[in-house]
Coordinates of C-alpha atoms in Angstrom, one line a residue:
Chain A
X101 CA 0.1 -0.2 -0.1
X102 CA 1.3 3.5 -1.0
X103 CA 0.8 6.3 0.7
X104 CA 0.8 10.3 0.1
X105 CA 0.8 13.4 2.2
X106 CA -0.2 16.5 -0.1
X107 CA 1.2 19.4 2.4
X108 CA 1.4 23.2 2.0
X109 CA 0.2 26.7 2.9
X110 CA -3.9 27.8 3.3
X111 CA -4.9 28.7 -0.1
X112 CA -2.6 27.0 -2.9
X113 CA -4.8 24.0 -4.2
X114 CA -3.6 21.3 -1.9
X115 CA -6.8 19.7 -2.2
X116 CA -7.3 20.7 -6.0
X117 CA -4.4 18.3 -6.6
X118 CA -4.7 15.3 -4.6
X119 CA -7.9 15.2 -6.2
X120 CA -6.8 15.5 -9.2
X121 CA -4.3 12.3 -8.3
X122 CA -6.7 10.6 -6.6
X123 CA -8.6 9.8 -9.6
X124 CA -6.0 9.9 -12.1
X125 CA -4.9 7.1 -9.6
X126 CA -8.7 5.2 -9.6
X127 CA -9.0 5.0 -12.7
X128 CA -5.8 3.6 -13.3
X129 CA -7.4 0.0 -11.6
X130 CA -6.0 0.7 -8.6
X131 CA -8.5 1.2 -4.9
X132 CA -8.0 4.5 -3.4
X133 CA -8.2 6.8 -1.2
X134 CA -8.3 10.3 -0.6
X135 CA -9.0 11.3 3.3
X136 CA -9.7 15.4 4.2
X137 CA -7.9 16.4 7.3
X138 CA -8.6 20.0 7.3
X139 CA -11.3 20.7 9.2
X140 CA -12.2 23.4 7.0
X141 CA -13.2 20.8 5.1
X142 CA -13.9 21.5 0.6
X143 CA -13.4 18.2 -0.2
X144 CA -16.6 17.2 -1.4
X145 CA -17.6 20.4 -3.3
X146 CA -13.8 19.1 -5.7
X147 CA -15.0 16.0 -6.0
X148 CA -18.8 17.1 -6.3
X149 CA -20.2 14.7 -4.4
X150 CA -21.3 15.5 -0.9
X151 CA -18.9 13.9 1.8
X152 CA -18.9 12.0 5.2
X153 CA -17.0 11.5 8.3
X154 CA -17.7 7.8 6.6
X155 CA -15.8 6.6 3.8
X156 CA -17.8 6.4 1.0
X157 CA -17.3 5.5 -2.4
X158 CA -17.3 8.2 -5.0
X159 CA -16.8 6.5 -8.1
X160 CA -14.9 3.5 -9.6
X161 CA -11.9 2.2 -7.1
X162 CA -12.9 5.8 -5.9
X163 CA -13.7 6.0 -2.4
X164 CA -13.4 9.2 0.4
X165 CA -13.9 10.7 4.0
X166 CA -14.5 14.4 5.6
X167 CA -12.2 13.6 9.0
X168 CA -14.4 15.2 11.9
X169 CA -11.6 15.9 14.2
X170 CA -13.8 17.2 17.1
X171 CA -15.6 13.0 17.2
X172 CA -12.0 11.5 16.5
X173 CA -10.6 13.9 19.7
X174 CA -13.8 12.5 21.4
X175 CA -13.2 9.0 20.3
X176 CA -9.7 9.2 21.6
X177 CA -10.6 10.7 24.8
X178 CA -12.7 8.7 25.9
X179 CA -9.9 6.1 25.7
X180 CA -8.1 8.0 28.3
X181 CA -10.7 9.5 30.4
X182 CA -12.0 5.8 30.7
X183 CA -8.9 5.3 32.1
X184 CA -8.7 8.0 34.9
X185 CA -12.1 7.4 35.4
X186 CA -11.4 4.0 36.6
X187 CA -8.5 5.4 39.0
X188 CA -11.0 8.0 40.1
X189 CA -13.5 6.2 40.3
X190 CA -14.8 7.8 43.6
X191 CA -15.8 10.8 41.6
X192 CA -18.8 9.1 39.7
X193 CA -20.8 8.4 43.1
X194 CA -20.9 12.4 43.5
X195 CA -21.4 12.7 39.6
X196 CA -17.4 14.7 39.1
X197 CA -17.0 12.0 36.4
X198 CA -17.9 14.5 33.6
X199 CA -15.3 17.2 34.3
X200 CA -12.6 15.1 33.1
X201 CA -14.1 16.2 29.6
X202 CA -13.3 19.3 29.5
X203 CA -9.8 17.4 28.5
X204 CA -10.7 17.9 24.8
X205 CA -10.0 21.5 24.8
X206 CA -6.3 20.8 26.2
X207 CA -3.2 21.8 23.9
X208 CA -2.8 19.3 21.5
X209 CA -5.6 17.5 21.4
X210 CA -6.1 18.3 17.4
X211 CA -2.8 17.6 16.1
X212 CA -3.6 13.4 18.6
X213 CA -6.6 13.2 16.4
X214 CA -5.0 13.5 13.5
X215 CA -2.2 11.7 14.2
X216 CA -4.7 8.9 15.0
X217 CA -6.8 9.3 11.9
X218 CA -3.5 9.2 9.9
X219 CA -2.3 5.9 11.8
X220 CA -5.9 3.8 11.2
X221 CA -5.2 4.0 7.7
X222 CA -1.6 4.1 7.0
X223 CA -0.8 0.7 8.5
X224 CA -4.6 -0.7 6.8
X225 CA -4.1 -3.1 3.6
X226 CA -7.6 -1.7 2.4
X227 CA -6.6 -0.1 0.0
X228 CA -3.6 0.7 -3.1
X229 CA -3.1 3.9 -2.2
X230 CA -4.6 6.5 0.6
X231 CA -3.7 9.9 -0.2
X232 CA -3.9 13.0 2.8
X233 CA -4.9 16.2 1.5
X234 CA -3.6 18.0 4.8
X235 CA -4.6 20.9 6.8
X236 CA -2.2 25.2 6.3
X237 CA 1.1 24.6 7.0
X238 CA 1.6 24.5 10.7
X239 CA -0.8 21.9 11.8
X240 CA 0.5 20.0 9.4
X241 CA 4.2 20.0 10.3
X242 CA 2.8 19.7 14.2
X243 CA 1.2 16.3 13.3
X244 CA 4.1 15.1 11.7
X245 CA 6.7 15.8 14.2
X246 CA 4.1 14.5 16.7
X247 CA 5.8 10.6 17.2
X248 CA 9.3 11.7 16.6
X249 CA 9.2 15.0 19.5
X250 CA 7.1 12.3 21.9
X251 CA 10.1 9.6 21.0
X252 CA 12.8 12.6 22.7
X253 CA 9.8 12.8 25.5
X254 CA 9.5 9.5 26.0
X255 CA 13.3 8.7 26.5
X256 CA 14.2 11.5 28.9
X257 CA 11.5 9.8 30.8
X258 CA 12.6 6.4 30.8
X259 CA 16.1 7.8 31.7
X260 CA 14.6 8.8 34.6
X261 CA 12.4 6.2 35.2
X262 CA 15.2 3.5 36.0
X263 CA 17.3 6.5 38.3
X264 CA 14.2 6.2 40.5
X265 CA 13.7 1.9 39.8
X266 CA 17.3 1.6 40.6
X267 CA 16.6 3.6 44.3
X268 CA 14.5 1.7 45.4
X269 CA 15.8 -1.4 44.7
X270 CA 18.6 -0.6 46.8
X271 CA 16.1 0.7 49.3
X272 CA 14.3 -2.6 49.2
X273 CA 17.4 -4.7 49.9
X274 CA 18.7 -3.1 52.7
X275 CA 15.1 -1.9 54.4
X276 CA 12.7 -4.0 52.8
X277 CA 9.6 -4.0 50.3
X278 CA 8.2 -0.2 51.8
X279 CA 4.9 0.1 53.5
X280 CA 3.7 1.8 50.0
X281 CA 5.1 -1.7 48.2
X282 CA 5.8 1.0 46.1
X283 CA 7.4 -1.7 42.4
X284 CA 11.9 -1.3 41.7
X285 CA 10.9 -3.5 38.8
X286 CA 10.7 -2.6 35.7
X287 CA 8.7 -4.8 34.8
X288 CA 6.4 -4.4 37.9
X289 CA 6.4 -0.9 36.9
X290 CA 2.8 0.8 35.1
X291 CA 4.6 4.0 34.5
X292 CA 7.4 2.4 32.8
X293 CA 5.2 -0.3 30.9
X294 CA 3.0 2.6 29.9
X295 CA 6.1 3.7 28.5
X296 CA 8.0 1.7 26.4
X297 CA 4.3 0.7 25.0
X298 CA 4.1 4.6 23.9
X299 CA 7.8 4.4 23.1
X300 CA 7.0 1.4 21.1
X301 CA 4.3 2.7 19.6
X302 CA 6.2 5.9 18.2
X303 CA 9.1 3.9 16.4
X304 CA 6.5 2.2 14.4
X305 CA 5.1 5.4 13.2
X306 CA 8.1 7.4 13.2
X307 CA 9.6 4.6 11.0
X308 CA 5.9 4.1 9.2
X309 CA 5.8 8.2 7.8
X310 CA 9.7 7.7 6.6
X311 CA 9.4 4.5 4.7
X312 CA 9.6 4.4 1.2
X313 CA 5.6 3.8 0.9
X314 CA 4.7 7.0 2.2
X315 CA 5.5 9.8 -0.2
X316 CA 5.1 13.6 0.6
X317 CA 4.3 16.0 -1.9
X318 CA 4.6 20.0 -1.3
X319 CA 2.2 22.6 -3.2
X320 CA 2.9 25.7 -3.7
X321 CA 2.0 29.2 -6.1
X322 CA 4.6 30.8 -7.7
X323 CA 4.3 33.8 -5.1
X324 CA 7.2 34.6 -2.4
X325 CA 5.6 33.8 0.8
X326 CA 4.2 30.1 -0.2
X327 CA 8.0 29.8 -1.8
X328 CA 9.1 30.7 1.7
X329 CA 7.1 29.0 3.5
X330 CA 7.4 25.6 1.1
X331 CA 11.2 25.6 1.9
X332 CA 10.6 25.4 5.3
X333 CA 8.8 22.6 4.4
X334 CA 11.4 20.7 2.4
X335 CA 13.7 21.3 5.1
X336 CA 11.5 20.2 7.7
X337 CA 10.8 17.0 6.1
X338 CA 14.6 16.3 4.8
X339 CA 15.2 16.7 8.3
X340 CA 13.1 14.5 9.4
X341 CA 14.1 11.6 7.4
X342 CA 10.8 12.0 4.7
X343 CA 10.9 11.5 0.9
X344 CA 9.2 14.3 -0.9
X345 CA 7.9 12.9 -4.3
X346 CA 7.8 15.9 -6.2
X347 CA 6.9 20.3 -6.3
X348 CA 3.9 21.1 -7.7
X349 CA 3.1 24.2 -8.7
X350 CA -0.5 25.2 -8.6
X351 CA -2.1 28.3 -10.7
X352 CA 0.6 29.4 -13.0
X353 CA -0.1 32.6 -15.1
X354 CA 3.4 34.2 -15.6
X355 CA 1.9 36.0 -18.3
X356 CA -0.5 37.7 -16.3
X357 CA 1.5 38.2 -13.5
X358 CA 4.8 39.0 -14.3
X359 CA 6.0 38.7 -11.2
X360 CA 5.5 34.9 -11.1
X361 CA 8.1 33.9 -13.3
X362 CA 10.9 35.4 -11.5
X363 CA 9.6 33.4 -8.3
X364 CA 9.4 29.9 -10.5
X365 CA 13.2 30.7 -11.3
X366 CA 13.0 31.1 -7.6
X367 CA 11.4 27.8 -7.1
X368 CA 13.8 26.1 -10.0
X369 CA 16.8 26.8 -8.3
X370 CA 15.8 26.5 -4.5
X371 CA 14.2 22.3 -5.1
X372 CA 16.5 21.1 -7.7
X373 CA 17.3 18.5 -6.3
X374 CA 13.7 17.8 -7.4
X375 CA 10.5 16.9 -9.7
X376 CA 8.8 20.0 -10.1
X377 CA 5.1 20.0 -12.1
X378 CA 3.5 23.4 -12.7
X379 CA -0.1 23.2 -13.1
X380 CA -1.2 25.8 -15.2
X381 CA -4.0 28.8 -13.5
X382 CA -7.2 28.5 -15.2
X383 CA -10.1 31.0 -14.6
X384 CA -12.4 28.0 -13.1
X385 CA -11.3 25.5 -10.5
X386 CA -11.8 22.1 -11.7
X387 CA -14.5 20.3 -10.6
X388 CA -15.4 16.5 -10.0
X389 CA -13.8 13.7 -11.4
X390 CA -13.4 14.1 -15.0
X391 CA -12.0 17.9 -15.1
X392 CA -10.0 16.4 -12.2
X393 CA -8.7 13.3 -14.4
X394 CA -7.9 15.9 -16.9
X395 CA -5.8 18.6 -14.9
X396 CA -3.5 15.6 -13.0
X397 CA -3.0 13.8 -17.1
X398 CA -1.8 17.0 -18.3
X399 CA 0.0 18.4 -15.5
X400 CA 1.0 16.0 -12.8
X401 CA 2.1 12.3 -15.1
Chain B
X165 CA 19.7 -13.1 78.7
X166 CA 22.5 -10.8 78.6
X167 CA 23.8 -11.6 75.5
X168 CA 20.0 -11.6 73.7
X169 CA 20.9 -7.7 75.3
X170 CA 24.1 -7.3 73.3
X171 CA 22.3 -9.4 70.0
X172 CA 19.4 -6.8 70.2
X173 CA 22.2 -4.0 70.7
X174 CA 24.1 -5.0 67.6
X175 CA 21.1 -5.4 65.6
X176 CA 19.7 -2.2 66.4
X177 CA 23.2 -0.4 65.8
X178 CA 23.6 -2.1 62.8
X179 CA 19.6 -1.1 61.8
X180 CA 20.6 2.6 62.5
X181 CA 24.1 1.9 60.5
X182 CA 21.6 0.7 57.5
X183 CA 19.0 3.4 58.2
X184 CA 21.9 6.3 57.8
X185 CA 23.6 4.9 54.8
X186 CA 19.8 4.4 52.7
X187 CA 18.2 7.8 54.5
X188 CA 20.4 10.1 51.6
X189 CA 19.4 7.4 48.7
X190 CA 16.4 8.0 49.8
X191 CA 16.5 11.7 49.2
X192 CA 17.7 11.0 45.9
X193 CA 15.5 8.7 44.8
X194 CA 12.3 11.6 46.3
X195 CA 13.9 14.2 44.3
X196 CA 13.9 11.5 41.2
X197 CA 10.2 11.4 41.9
X198 CA 9.3 14.8 42.2
X199 CA 11.2 15.3 38.8
X200 CA 9.4 13.0 36.7
X201 CA 6.0 14.5 38.3
X202 CA 7.3 17.7 37.6
X203 CA 7.8 16.7 33.8
X204 CA 5.0 14.5 33.5
X205 CA 2.8 17.4 34.7
X206 CA 5.0 20.4 34.0
X207 CA 2.0 22.0 32.0
X208 CA 0.2 22.7 35.5
X209 CA 3.1 25.4 36.9
X210 CA 3.9 26.8 33.4
X211 CA 6.9 24.7 32.4
X212 CA 7.3 22.8 29.1
X213 CA 5.4 19.6 29.1
X214 CA 5.4 16.6 26.7
X215 CA 2.4 16.3 24.3
X216 CA -0.7 16.5 25.8
X217 CA -1.7 13.0 25.4
X218 CA 1.2 11.6 26.8
X219 CA 0.8 13.2 30.5
X220 CA -2.7 12.0 29.8
X221 CA -1.5 8.5 29.4
X222 CA 0.8 8.2 32.6
X223 CA -1.3 10.5 34.7
X224 CA -3.5 7.1 36.2
X225 CA 0.1 6.0 37.4
X226 CA 0.9 8.6 39.8
X227 CA -0.8 8.7 42.3
X228 CA 2.9 8.5 44.2
X229 CA 5.3 11.2 42.6
X230 CA 2.2 13.6 42.8
X231 CA 2.6 12.9 46.5
X232 CA 5.9 13.6 46.2
X233 CA 5.9 16.5 44.2
X234 CA 3.0 18.3 46.2
X235 CA 5.2 18.1 49.3
X236 CA 8.4 19.0 48.1
X237 CA 6.7 21.9 46.7
X238 CA 5.2 22.4 49.8
X239 CA 8.7 22.7 51.2
X240 CA 10.4 24.8 49.1
X241 CA 10.2 27.4 51.2
X242 CA 12.8 25.2 53.6
X243 CA 14.4 23.5 50.8
X244 CA 17.8 24.6 52.0
X245 CA 16.9 23.3 55.2
X246 CA 15.9 20.2 54.2
X247 CA 19.2 19.8 52.8
X248 CA 21.0 20.6 55.4
X249 CA 19.3 17.9 57.9
X250 CA 20.6 15.6 55.8
X251 CA 24.0 16.4 55.6
X252 CA 23.7 17.5 59.7
X253 CA 25.6 20.5 58.6

């Protein structure tokens, strides 16, 4: 199974490009799923079909889903909250357990929920291709870096945890088991077990996101600000060892906007080692399966 | 009878030595536990914290560490006094 992430600044046309690819791949006989991770969905508008949070078939071999991030957060938090509610079960007697619901507003929850949606598909073999139409740059980079950031934290916490267990072991050998019977061995320590579990999850996901079958396609317009942002995206992806498939310059019209030619030269210089595909500007955005396929055949393949 | 007293005395003495030797390790262990809790739930006191979900997943198991952190926080005013006490300064 192959995965493609379409990344870039808001408004550059990520959804159109991703949808064009998806339509093209499905017509080539590949069972293709396109998933919109952008909270401001417009995938359904571009495909010309009403989409929902469930995977729905929109054409032969073509499936689509607009992820409802709120629902993802809820389902993720239900797992966490049930664990907390088990620990603080007595709160349910006072009907206070519902206050854990405020956790949904914790910083980073949206990124984690998005990552959960990604995980659901990158490890599945249900489709030949899964294409992710992502949210604007900042959010996407935070999501993609989450496994690595978590991994760094977990490594440090494991180090400290080992020091704690080591000290507890010494005390236990001299004084006997503590009155609170605190664990002194890694295999008996719930915290260490959870840390190792998180670490394994992070490693598996990191490895997947860096693997050959997962590629990233930055999209930009031939303008200064999108160029600067794309340079940042490319730098980030390279730093994290992620594979850039190609760069797509969308809505290119050097005849009308002379400045675009100048920026295009900079794009070619900046991304010299990558294949660059250009989609010319059209008065009307491509909509519907036929138009999208035409765009892909004419400009992207 | 006298021998029993001597043995009890020696046992007590040996226990005292052990307690003394281990007290610094206990202090060190408590400080590591405090540090661990601070790192995990540091966001609550304005410290940079790990991704929220990581904190949330560890939180249900951190009762002991949080208790240590709370008691140490309460005694922060006299942290130097506490440390000095350990070294009998």
